[in-house]
Structure formats: structure tokens, C-alpha cells
Short mmCIF file of C-alpha atoms in Angstrom, two decimals:
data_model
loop_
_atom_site.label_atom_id
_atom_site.label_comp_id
_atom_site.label_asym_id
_atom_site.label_seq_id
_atom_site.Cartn_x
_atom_site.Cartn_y
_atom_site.Cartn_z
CA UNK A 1040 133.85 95.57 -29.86
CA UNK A 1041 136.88 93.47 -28.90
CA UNK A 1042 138.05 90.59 -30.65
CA UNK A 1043 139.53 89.26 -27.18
CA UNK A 1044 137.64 86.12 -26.10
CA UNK A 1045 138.36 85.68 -22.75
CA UNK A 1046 136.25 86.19 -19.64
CA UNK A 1047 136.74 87.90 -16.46
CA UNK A 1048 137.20 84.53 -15.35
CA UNK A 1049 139.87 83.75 -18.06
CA UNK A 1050 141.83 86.66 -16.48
CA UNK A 1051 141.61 85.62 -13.18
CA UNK A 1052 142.90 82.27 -14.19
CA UNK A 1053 145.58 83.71 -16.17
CA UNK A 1054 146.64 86.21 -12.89
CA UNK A 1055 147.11 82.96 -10.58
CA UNK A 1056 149.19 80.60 -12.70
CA UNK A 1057 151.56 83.73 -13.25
CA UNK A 1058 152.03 83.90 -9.41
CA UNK A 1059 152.08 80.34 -9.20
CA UNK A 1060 154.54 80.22 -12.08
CA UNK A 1061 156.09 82.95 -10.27
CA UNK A 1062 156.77 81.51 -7.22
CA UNK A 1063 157.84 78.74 -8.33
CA UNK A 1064 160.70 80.26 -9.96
CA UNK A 1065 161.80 82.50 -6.75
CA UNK A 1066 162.09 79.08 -5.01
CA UNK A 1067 164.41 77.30 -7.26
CA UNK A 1068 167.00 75.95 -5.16
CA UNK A 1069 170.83 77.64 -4.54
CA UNK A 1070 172.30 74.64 -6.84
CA UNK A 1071 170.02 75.39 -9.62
CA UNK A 1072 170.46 78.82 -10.03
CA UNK A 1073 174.39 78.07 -9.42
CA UNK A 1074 174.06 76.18 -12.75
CA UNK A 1075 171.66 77.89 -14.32
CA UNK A 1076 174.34 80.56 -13.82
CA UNK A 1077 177.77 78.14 -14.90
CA UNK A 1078 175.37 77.49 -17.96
CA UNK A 1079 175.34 81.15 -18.87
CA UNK A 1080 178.99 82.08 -18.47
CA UNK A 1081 179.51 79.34 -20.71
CA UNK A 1082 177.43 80.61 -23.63
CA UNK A 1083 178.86 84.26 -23.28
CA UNK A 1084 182.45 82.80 -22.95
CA UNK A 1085 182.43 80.46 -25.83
CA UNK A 1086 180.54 83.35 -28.10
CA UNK A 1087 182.92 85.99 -27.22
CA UNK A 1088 185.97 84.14 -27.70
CA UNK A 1089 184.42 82.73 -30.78
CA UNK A 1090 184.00 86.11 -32.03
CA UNK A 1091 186.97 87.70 -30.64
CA UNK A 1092 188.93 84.90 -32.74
CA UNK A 1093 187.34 85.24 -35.99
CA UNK A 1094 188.56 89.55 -35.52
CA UNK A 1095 192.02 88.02 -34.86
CA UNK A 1096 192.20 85.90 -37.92
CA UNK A 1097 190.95 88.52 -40.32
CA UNK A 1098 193.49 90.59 -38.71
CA UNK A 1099 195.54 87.93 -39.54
CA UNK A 1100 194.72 87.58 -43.24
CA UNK A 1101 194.54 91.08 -43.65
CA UNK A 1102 198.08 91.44 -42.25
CA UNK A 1103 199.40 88.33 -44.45
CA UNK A 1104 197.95 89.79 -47.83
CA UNK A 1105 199.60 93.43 -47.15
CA UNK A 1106 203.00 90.99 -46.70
CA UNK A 1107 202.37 89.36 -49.94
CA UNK A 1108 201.67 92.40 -51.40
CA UNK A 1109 205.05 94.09 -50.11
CA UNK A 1110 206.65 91.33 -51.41
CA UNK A 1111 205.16 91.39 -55.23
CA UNK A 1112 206.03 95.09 -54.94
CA UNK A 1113 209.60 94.77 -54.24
CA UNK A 1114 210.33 92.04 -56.84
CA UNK A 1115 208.34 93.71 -59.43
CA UNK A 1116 210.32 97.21 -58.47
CA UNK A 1117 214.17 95.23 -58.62
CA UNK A 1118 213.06 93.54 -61.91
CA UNK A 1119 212.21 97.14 -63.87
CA UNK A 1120 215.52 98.80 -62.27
CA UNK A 1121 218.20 95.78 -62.98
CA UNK A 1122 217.29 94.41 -66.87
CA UNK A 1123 219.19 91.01 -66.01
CA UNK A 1124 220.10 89.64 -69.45
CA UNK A 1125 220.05 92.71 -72.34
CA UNK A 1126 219.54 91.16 -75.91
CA UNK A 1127 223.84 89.85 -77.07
CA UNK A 1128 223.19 91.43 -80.27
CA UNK A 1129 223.03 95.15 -78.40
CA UNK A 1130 226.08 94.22 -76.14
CA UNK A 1131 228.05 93.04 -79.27
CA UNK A 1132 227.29 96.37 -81.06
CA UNK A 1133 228.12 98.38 -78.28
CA UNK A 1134 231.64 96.69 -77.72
CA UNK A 1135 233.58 96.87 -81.21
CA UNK A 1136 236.49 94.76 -80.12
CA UNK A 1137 235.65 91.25 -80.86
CA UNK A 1138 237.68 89.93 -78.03
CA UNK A 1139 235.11 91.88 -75.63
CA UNK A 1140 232.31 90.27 -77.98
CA UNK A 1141 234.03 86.72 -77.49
CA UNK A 1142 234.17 87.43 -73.57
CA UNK A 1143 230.45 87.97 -73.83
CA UNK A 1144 229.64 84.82 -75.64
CA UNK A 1145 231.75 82.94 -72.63
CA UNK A 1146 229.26 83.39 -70.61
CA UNK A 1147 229.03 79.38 -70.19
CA UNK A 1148 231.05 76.44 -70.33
CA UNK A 1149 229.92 76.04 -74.26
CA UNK A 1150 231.09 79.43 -75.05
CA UNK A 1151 234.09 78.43 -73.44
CA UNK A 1152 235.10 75.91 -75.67
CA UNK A 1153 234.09 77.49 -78.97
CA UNK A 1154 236.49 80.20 -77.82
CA UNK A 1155 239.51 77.56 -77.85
CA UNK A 1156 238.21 76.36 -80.59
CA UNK A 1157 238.80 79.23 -82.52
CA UNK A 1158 241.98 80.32 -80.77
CA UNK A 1159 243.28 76.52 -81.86
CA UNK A 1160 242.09 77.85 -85.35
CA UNK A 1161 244.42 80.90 -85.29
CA UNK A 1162 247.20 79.11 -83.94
CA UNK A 1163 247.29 76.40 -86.78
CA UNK A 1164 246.88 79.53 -89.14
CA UNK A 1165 249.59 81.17 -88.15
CA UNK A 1166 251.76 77.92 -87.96
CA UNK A 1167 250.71 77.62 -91.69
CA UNK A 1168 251.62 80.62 -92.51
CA UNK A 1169 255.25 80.52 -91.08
CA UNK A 1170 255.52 77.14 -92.79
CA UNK A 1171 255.14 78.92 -95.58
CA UNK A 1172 256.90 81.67 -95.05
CA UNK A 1173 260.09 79.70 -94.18
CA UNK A 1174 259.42 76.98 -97.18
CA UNK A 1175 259.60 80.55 -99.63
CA UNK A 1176 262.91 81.39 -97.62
CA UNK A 1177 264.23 77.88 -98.24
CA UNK A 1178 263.38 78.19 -102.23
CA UNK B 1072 178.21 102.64 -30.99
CA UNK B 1073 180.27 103.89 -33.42
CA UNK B 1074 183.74 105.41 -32.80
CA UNK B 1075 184.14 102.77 -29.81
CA UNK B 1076 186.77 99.99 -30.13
CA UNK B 1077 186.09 96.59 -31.38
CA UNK B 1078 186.89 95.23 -28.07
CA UNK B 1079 184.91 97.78 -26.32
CA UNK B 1080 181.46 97.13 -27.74
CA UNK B 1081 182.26 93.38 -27.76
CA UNK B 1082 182.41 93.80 -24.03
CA UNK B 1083 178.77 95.60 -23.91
CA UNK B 1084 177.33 93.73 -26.07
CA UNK B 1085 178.45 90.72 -23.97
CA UNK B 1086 177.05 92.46 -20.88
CA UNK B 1087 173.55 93.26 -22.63
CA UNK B 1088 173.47 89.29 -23.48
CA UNK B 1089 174.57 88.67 -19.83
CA UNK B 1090 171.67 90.78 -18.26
CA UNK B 1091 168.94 89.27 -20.90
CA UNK B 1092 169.78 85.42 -19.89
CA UNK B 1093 169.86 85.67 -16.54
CA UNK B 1094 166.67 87.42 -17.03
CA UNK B 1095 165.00 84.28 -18.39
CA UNK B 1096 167.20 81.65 -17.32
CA UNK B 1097 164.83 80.35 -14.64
CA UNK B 1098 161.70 80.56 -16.29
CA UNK B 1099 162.97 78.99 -19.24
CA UNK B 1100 164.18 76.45 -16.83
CA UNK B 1101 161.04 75.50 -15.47
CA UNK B 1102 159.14 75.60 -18.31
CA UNK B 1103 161.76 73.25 -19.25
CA UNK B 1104 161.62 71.35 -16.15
CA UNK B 1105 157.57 70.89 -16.94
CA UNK B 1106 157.82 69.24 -20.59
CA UNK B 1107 161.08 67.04 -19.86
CA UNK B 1108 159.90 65.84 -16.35
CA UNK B 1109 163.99 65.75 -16.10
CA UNK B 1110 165.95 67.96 -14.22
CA UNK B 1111 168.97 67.27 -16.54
CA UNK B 1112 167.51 66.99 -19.34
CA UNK B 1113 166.06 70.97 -18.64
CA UNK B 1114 169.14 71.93 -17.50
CA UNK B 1115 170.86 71.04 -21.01
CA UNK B 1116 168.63 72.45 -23.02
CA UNK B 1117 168.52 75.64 -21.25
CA UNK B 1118 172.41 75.80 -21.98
CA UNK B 1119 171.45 74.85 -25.38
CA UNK B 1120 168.95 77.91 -26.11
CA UNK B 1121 171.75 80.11 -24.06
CA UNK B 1122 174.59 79.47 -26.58
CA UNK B 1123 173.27 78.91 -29.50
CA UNK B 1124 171.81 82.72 -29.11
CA UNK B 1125 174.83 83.66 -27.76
CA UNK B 1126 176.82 82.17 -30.67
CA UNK B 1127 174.40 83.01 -33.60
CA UNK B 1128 172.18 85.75 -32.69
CA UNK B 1129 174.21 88.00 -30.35
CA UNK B 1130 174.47 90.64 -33.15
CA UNK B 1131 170.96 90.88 -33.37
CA UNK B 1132 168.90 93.62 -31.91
CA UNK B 1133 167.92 93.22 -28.31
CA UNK B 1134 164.54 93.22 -28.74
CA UNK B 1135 164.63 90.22 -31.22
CA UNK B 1136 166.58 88.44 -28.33
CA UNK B 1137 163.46 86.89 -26.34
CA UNK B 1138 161.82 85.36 -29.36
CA UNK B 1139 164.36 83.36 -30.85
CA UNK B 1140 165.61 82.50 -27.31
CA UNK B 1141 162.30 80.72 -26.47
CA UNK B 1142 162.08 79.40 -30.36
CA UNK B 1143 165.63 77.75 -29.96
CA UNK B 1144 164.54 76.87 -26.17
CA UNK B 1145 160.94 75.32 -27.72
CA UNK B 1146 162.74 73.45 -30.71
CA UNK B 1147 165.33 72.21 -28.57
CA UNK B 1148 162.77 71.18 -26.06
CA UNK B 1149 160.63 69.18 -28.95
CA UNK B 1150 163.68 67.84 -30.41
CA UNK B 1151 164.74 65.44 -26.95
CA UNK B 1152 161.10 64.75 -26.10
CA UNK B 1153 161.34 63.16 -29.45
CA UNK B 1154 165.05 61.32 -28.78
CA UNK B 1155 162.85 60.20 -25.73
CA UNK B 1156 160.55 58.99 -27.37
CA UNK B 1157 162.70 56.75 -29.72
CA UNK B 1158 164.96 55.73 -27.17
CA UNK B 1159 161.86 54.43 -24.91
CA UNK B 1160 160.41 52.62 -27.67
CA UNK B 1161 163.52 50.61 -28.88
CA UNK B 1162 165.11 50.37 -25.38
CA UNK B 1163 161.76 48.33 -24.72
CA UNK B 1164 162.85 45.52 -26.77
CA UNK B 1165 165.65 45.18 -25.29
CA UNK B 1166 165.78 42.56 -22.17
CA UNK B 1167 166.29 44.14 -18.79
CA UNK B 1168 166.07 47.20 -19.92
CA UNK B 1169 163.56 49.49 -17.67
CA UNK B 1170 159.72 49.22 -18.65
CA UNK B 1171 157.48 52.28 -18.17
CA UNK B 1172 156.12 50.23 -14.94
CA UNK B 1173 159.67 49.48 -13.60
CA UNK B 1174 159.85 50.99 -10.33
CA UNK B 1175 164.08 50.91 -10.94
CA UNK B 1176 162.91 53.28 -13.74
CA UNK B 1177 163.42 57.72 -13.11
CA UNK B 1178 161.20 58.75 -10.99
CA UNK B 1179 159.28 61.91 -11.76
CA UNK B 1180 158.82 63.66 -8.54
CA UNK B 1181 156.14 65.69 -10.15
CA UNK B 1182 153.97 62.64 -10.46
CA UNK B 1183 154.75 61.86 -6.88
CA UNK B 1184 152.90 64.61 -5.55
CA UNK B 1185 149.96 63.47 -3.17
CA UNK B 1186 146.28 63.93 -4.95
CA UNK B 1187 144.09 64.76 -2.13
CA UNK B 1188 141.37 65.88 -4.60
CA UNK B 1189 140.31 68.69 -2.68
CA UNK B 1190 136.45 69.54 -2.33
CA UNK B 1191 135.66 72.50 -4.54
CA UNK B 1192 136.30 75.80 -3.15
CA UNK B 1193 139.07 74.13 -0.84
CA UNK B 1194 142.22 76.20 -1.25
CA UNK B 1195 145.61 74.84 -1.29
CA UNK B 1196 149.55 76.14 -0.77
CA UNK B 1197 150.81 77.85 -3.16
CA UNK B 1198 153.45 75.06 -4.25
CA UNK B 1199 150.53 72.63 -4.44
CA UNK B 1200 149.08 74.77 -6.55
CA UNK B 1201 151.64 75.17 -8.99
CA UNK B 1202 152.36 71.12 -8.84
CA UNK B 1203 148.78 70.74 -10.20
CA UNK B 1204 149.16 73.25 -13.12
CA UNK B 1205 152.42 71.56 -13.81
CA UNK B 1206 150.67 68.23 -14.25
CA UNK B 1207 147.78 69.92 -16.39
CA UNK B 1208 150.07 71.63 -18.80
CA UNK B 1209 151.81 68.18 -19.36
CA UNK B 1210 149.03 67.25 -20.76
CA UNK B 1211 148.03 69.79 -23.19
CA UNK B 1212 148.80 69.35 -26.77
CA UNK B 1213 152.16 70.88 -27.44
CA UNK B 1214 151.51 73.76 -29.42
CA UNK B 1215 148.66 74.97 -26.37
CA UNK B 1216 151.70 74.14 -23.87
CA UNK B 1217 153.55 76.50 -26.26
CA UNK B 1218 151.32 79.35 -26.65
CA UNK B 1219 150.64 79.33 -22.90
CA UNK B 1220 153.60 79.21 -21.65
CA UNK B 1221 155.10 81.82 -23.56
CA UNK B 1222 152.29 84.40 -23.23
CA UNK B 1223 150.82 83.82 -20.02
CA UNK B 1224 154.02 82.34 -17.75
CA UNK B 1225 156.99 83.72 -20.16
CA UNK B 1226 154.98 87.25 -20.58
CA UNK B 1227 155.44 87.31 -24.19
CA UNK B 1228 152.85 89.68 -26.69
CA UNK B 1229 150.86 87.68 -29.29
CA UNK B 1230 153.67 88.87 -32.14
CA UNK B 1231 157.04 87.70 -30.43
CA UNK B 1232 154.72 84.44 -29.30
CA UNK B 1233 154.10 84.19 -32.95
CA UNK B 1234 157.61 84.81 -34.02
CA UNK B 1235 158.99 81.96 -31.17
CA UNK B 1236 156.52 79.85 -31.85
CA UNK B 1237 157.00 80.48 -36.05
CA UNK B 1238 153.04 80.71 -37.15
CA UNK B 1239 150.67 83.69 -37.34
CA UNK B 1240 149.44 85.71 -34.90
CA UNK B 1241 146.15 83.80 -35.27
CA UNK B 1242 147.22 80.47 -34.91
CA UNK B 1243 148.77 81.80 -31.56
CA UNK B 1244 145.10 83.28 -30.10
CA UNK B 1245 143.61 80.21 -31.01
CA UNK B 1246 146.31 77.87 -28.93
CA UNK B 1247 146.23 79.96 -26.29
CA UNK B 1248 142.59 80.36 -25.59
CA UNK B 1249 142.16 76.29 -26.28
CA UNK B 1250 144.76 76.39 -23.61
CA UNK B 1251 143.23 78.23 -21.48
CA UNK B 1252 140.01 76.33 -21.53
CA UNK B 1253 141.31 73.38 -21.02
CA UNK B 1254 143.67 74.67 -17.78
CA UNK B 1255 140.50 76.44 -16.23
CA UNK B 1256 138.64 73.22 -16.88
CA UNK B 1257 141.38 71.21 -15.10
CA UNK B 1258 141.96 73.41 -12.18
CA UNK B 1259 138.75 75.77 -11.69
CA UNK B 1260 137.21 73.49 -9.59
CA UNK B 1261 140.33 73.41 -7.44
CA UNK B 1262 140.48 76.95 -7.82
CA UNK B 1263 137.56 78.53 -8.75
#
């Protein structure tokens, strides 16, 4: 037994007001269908473009992270191959003349002047000594 | 279709879309054109329904395309009878503003159409015909208008009815053979 309700009748009815739906539809005027089909380029233009942009701009990010990434690379390769500052106490060690050690601590203007400082020392030394020197000449 | 370029299946996927609205454009149109009474008014919510399942639902299988074209369509349809109906009933306080009675007030050409009521039996043109099922459907509740429309004019099975219409199966026989009585009880006399 079917659990459909309707009648012959119901059928019939439903037959007519699908052709009269029907042609109602066909006769829809020129300017209707002319922006019925405006209406429809629309849609498909603004949802391809929409997702023709979102490809470009993960296109885009993916291009802009394998940048950064180039970038990290480099600077983390130059910073293992060139040490930039080795630890003084190695450079001093390696360089037994402590004139070279001296040129190593000038590395700034405070070095600098701690290195006059202690050339001024030498000088007043050695000017004491040849005071003395002369003084035990005199005598 | 894998192994085809992005752009590629963009492009048919576009054209599938293309073929399925122009498919239903007019029908959803006049269905629209019934429940608005506006020819605007159908006109924008057609292009409503058309991008909004352009722009969400494109990816979507085809066959899933009619349903939620008619659900956005039906929503979208509900959603300015109800602006309407706001807009009528506080535009009515305001003075000069057009009463339901104005005759400077839109004119629904629908509602212009000549009521000779024929005697029974008495057959009329085919565009009379469908101005007096027109006027019938405007009057049935809108979850009958619904269920008819979409499975009787739109030719949709009970399930993708269901699914545009978002209730059971059940709930969609039930509008649709209320609607049906009350069409046949409208019109049968006209056209028995």
C-alpha cells in the first residue's frame, strides 16, 4: 500500500500548474532574461576572481616565507663561517709579543689611551733612569 | 580532476556553475516574482541566491547545488518580506508617507488582473490561468508556498525539498499536500 495521499485528481492538479508555471517562465520578457543573465555573470565573476585571488595570495605568502627563509639561512651560514670577535685571552696567547697584544687591546678609543698611558709610563722611566745614570757620572 | 591546472578546473567548475544558474534563474525568478509582488525586489534576490552560491558553495558537489540554491533563494526571500513588513508598519506613522489604500502607492499588476469569476467548467488562457494560481499561492501559509513551489513548480524530490527547506522529509509531505488542498480548493472550480 502507498503512503502517497494524493488523488488522481491531486495529479492532475499538480500536471497543470507545472505547465502553467511553465509557461509562464518561457514568456518572461527579453529585458528580464537580459538581467536575469547580467545577474549571473556577476555571481560567477565576483566568485572566480574571489577565488582566483585568495590562490594568488597564498602564492604570495608561500613565496614570502621561502624569502624569509633564504634569508635566515644565509645569515645563520656567514655567522658559523666568520667567528666575529674570538675570546682576547686566545688572541693574546697566540701573539707573544706584547706590542701585538697592546694593538689588540686598541681596538677602541679607550684602549687607545691606556696605550699612551703606558708609553708616557716608559718614557718617564727611562728619563729616571738616565737621571740617574748621569747623577752617578756626576758623583 | 586531478593532474589539471588550478586555473583549468577553476574554469570548469565556473562553467558547471554557469550552466546550473541559468538553469534555474527564471523559475527562481518567478517564484520570486510571486512572494515579493516586486519585480525588483525578485530580481535582487535572485542575484542574491546566485552569488552567495557562487561565492560559498561553488566547491560543493553539483548535486548539492539546487538545494542550497533555493534555501539561500527561500531565506533571502523571507528575510525582505520581513524588511517589508517593518518598513510598512513604521513608514505608516509617518505623515505623507503612502498608506496601503494610497493609490500613489506600487501597484501590483498581479492584483490588477480582471476577476471575471468564470462559471465552473469555463476554461480560461493559459496566462489567466497562471495569474489565478499566482494569487492563490500568495495566500498560502509560507511554509505550503515553500513546499509547493519547490516540489511541484521547482521539480525538486521530497529529500532536496527537505534539505532547502531545512526540516524532515515529513514535515515536507505534510506542507505540500495542505498545499495542495488548499490550491485545488481555490482553483478546481475554475479548473476542474
Amino acid at each position: 500500500m502507498s503512503d502517497d495521499p494524493r488523488s488522481g485528481a491531486d495529479r492532475d492538479f499538480e500536471r497543470r500548474a507545472r505547465a502553467w508555471f511553465e509557461a509562464g517562465v518561457d514568456g518572461l520578457d527579453a529585458g528580464t532574461r537580459s538581467r536575469l543573465n547580467r545577474s549571473r555573470q556577476q555571481a560567477l565573476a565576483a566568485a572566480t576572481g574571489e577565488r582566483r585571488a585568495s590562490g594568488t595570495s597564498w602564492t604570495g605568502a608561500a613565496v614570502g616565507a621561502l624569502a624569509a627563509s633564504v634569508v635566515v639561512a644565509v645569515l645563520l651560514w656567514r655567522g658559523a663561517g666568520e667567528p666575529t670577535s674570538p675570546p682576547l685571552d686566545a688572541r693574546v696567547a697566540a701573539d707573544e709579543a706584547p706590542g701585538q697584544a697592546l694593538e689588540v687591546l686598541a681596538a677602541n678609543e679607550d684602549d687607545l689611551r691606556l696605550v699612551a698611558a703606558e708609553e708616557d709610563l716608559e718614557f718617564y722611566a727611562w728619563v729616571e733612569a738616565a737621571a740617574a745614570t748621569a747623577g752617578a757620572g756626576e758623583s | 580532476m586531478p593532474g589539471l591546472p588550478e586555473e583549468t578546473r577553476l574554469d570548469a567548475r565556473a562553467a558547471d556553475l554557469d550552466r546550473f544558474l541559468a538553469s534555474v534563474e527564471r523559475r527562481a525568478f518567478r517564484i520570486a516574482r510571486i512572494a515579493l509582488r516586486s519585480t525588483d525586489d525578485a530580481h535582487d534576490v535572485v542575484q542574491v541566491a546566485m552569488l552567495r552560491l557562487a561565492q560559498h558553495y561553488a566547491g560543493k558537489p553539483g548535486e548539492q547545488w539546487a538545494p542550497l540554491f533555493y534555501r539561500i533563494l527561500h531565506n533571502a526571500i523571507r528575510d525582505l518580506q520581513r524588511r517589508q513588513a517593518v518598513r510598512r508598519r513604521f513608514l505608516g506613522w509617518l505623515p505623507g508617507s503612502p498608506r496601503p489604500d494610497d493609490e500613489t502607492a506600487e501597484v501590483d499588476p498581479l492584483e490588477q488582473v480582471a476577476d471575471p469569476q468564470p462559471e465552473p467548467g469555463e476554461r480560461l488562457s493559459q496566462a489567466e490561468a497562471m495569474s489565478r494560481l499566482e494569487l492563490a499561492l500568495r495566500d498560502l501559509p509560507p511554509r505550503q508556498f515553500q513546499a509547493f513551489t519547490l516540489r511541484c513548480l521547482e521539480g525538486l524530490d521530497v529529500a532536496a525539498t527537505a534539505s532547502a527547506m531545512g526540516c524532515s522529509t515529513g514535515s515536507v509531505k505534510t506542507h505540500y499536500f495542505r498545499a495542495l488542498q488548499n490550491l485545488r480548493a481555490r482553483l478546481d472550480e475554475v479548473y476542474p
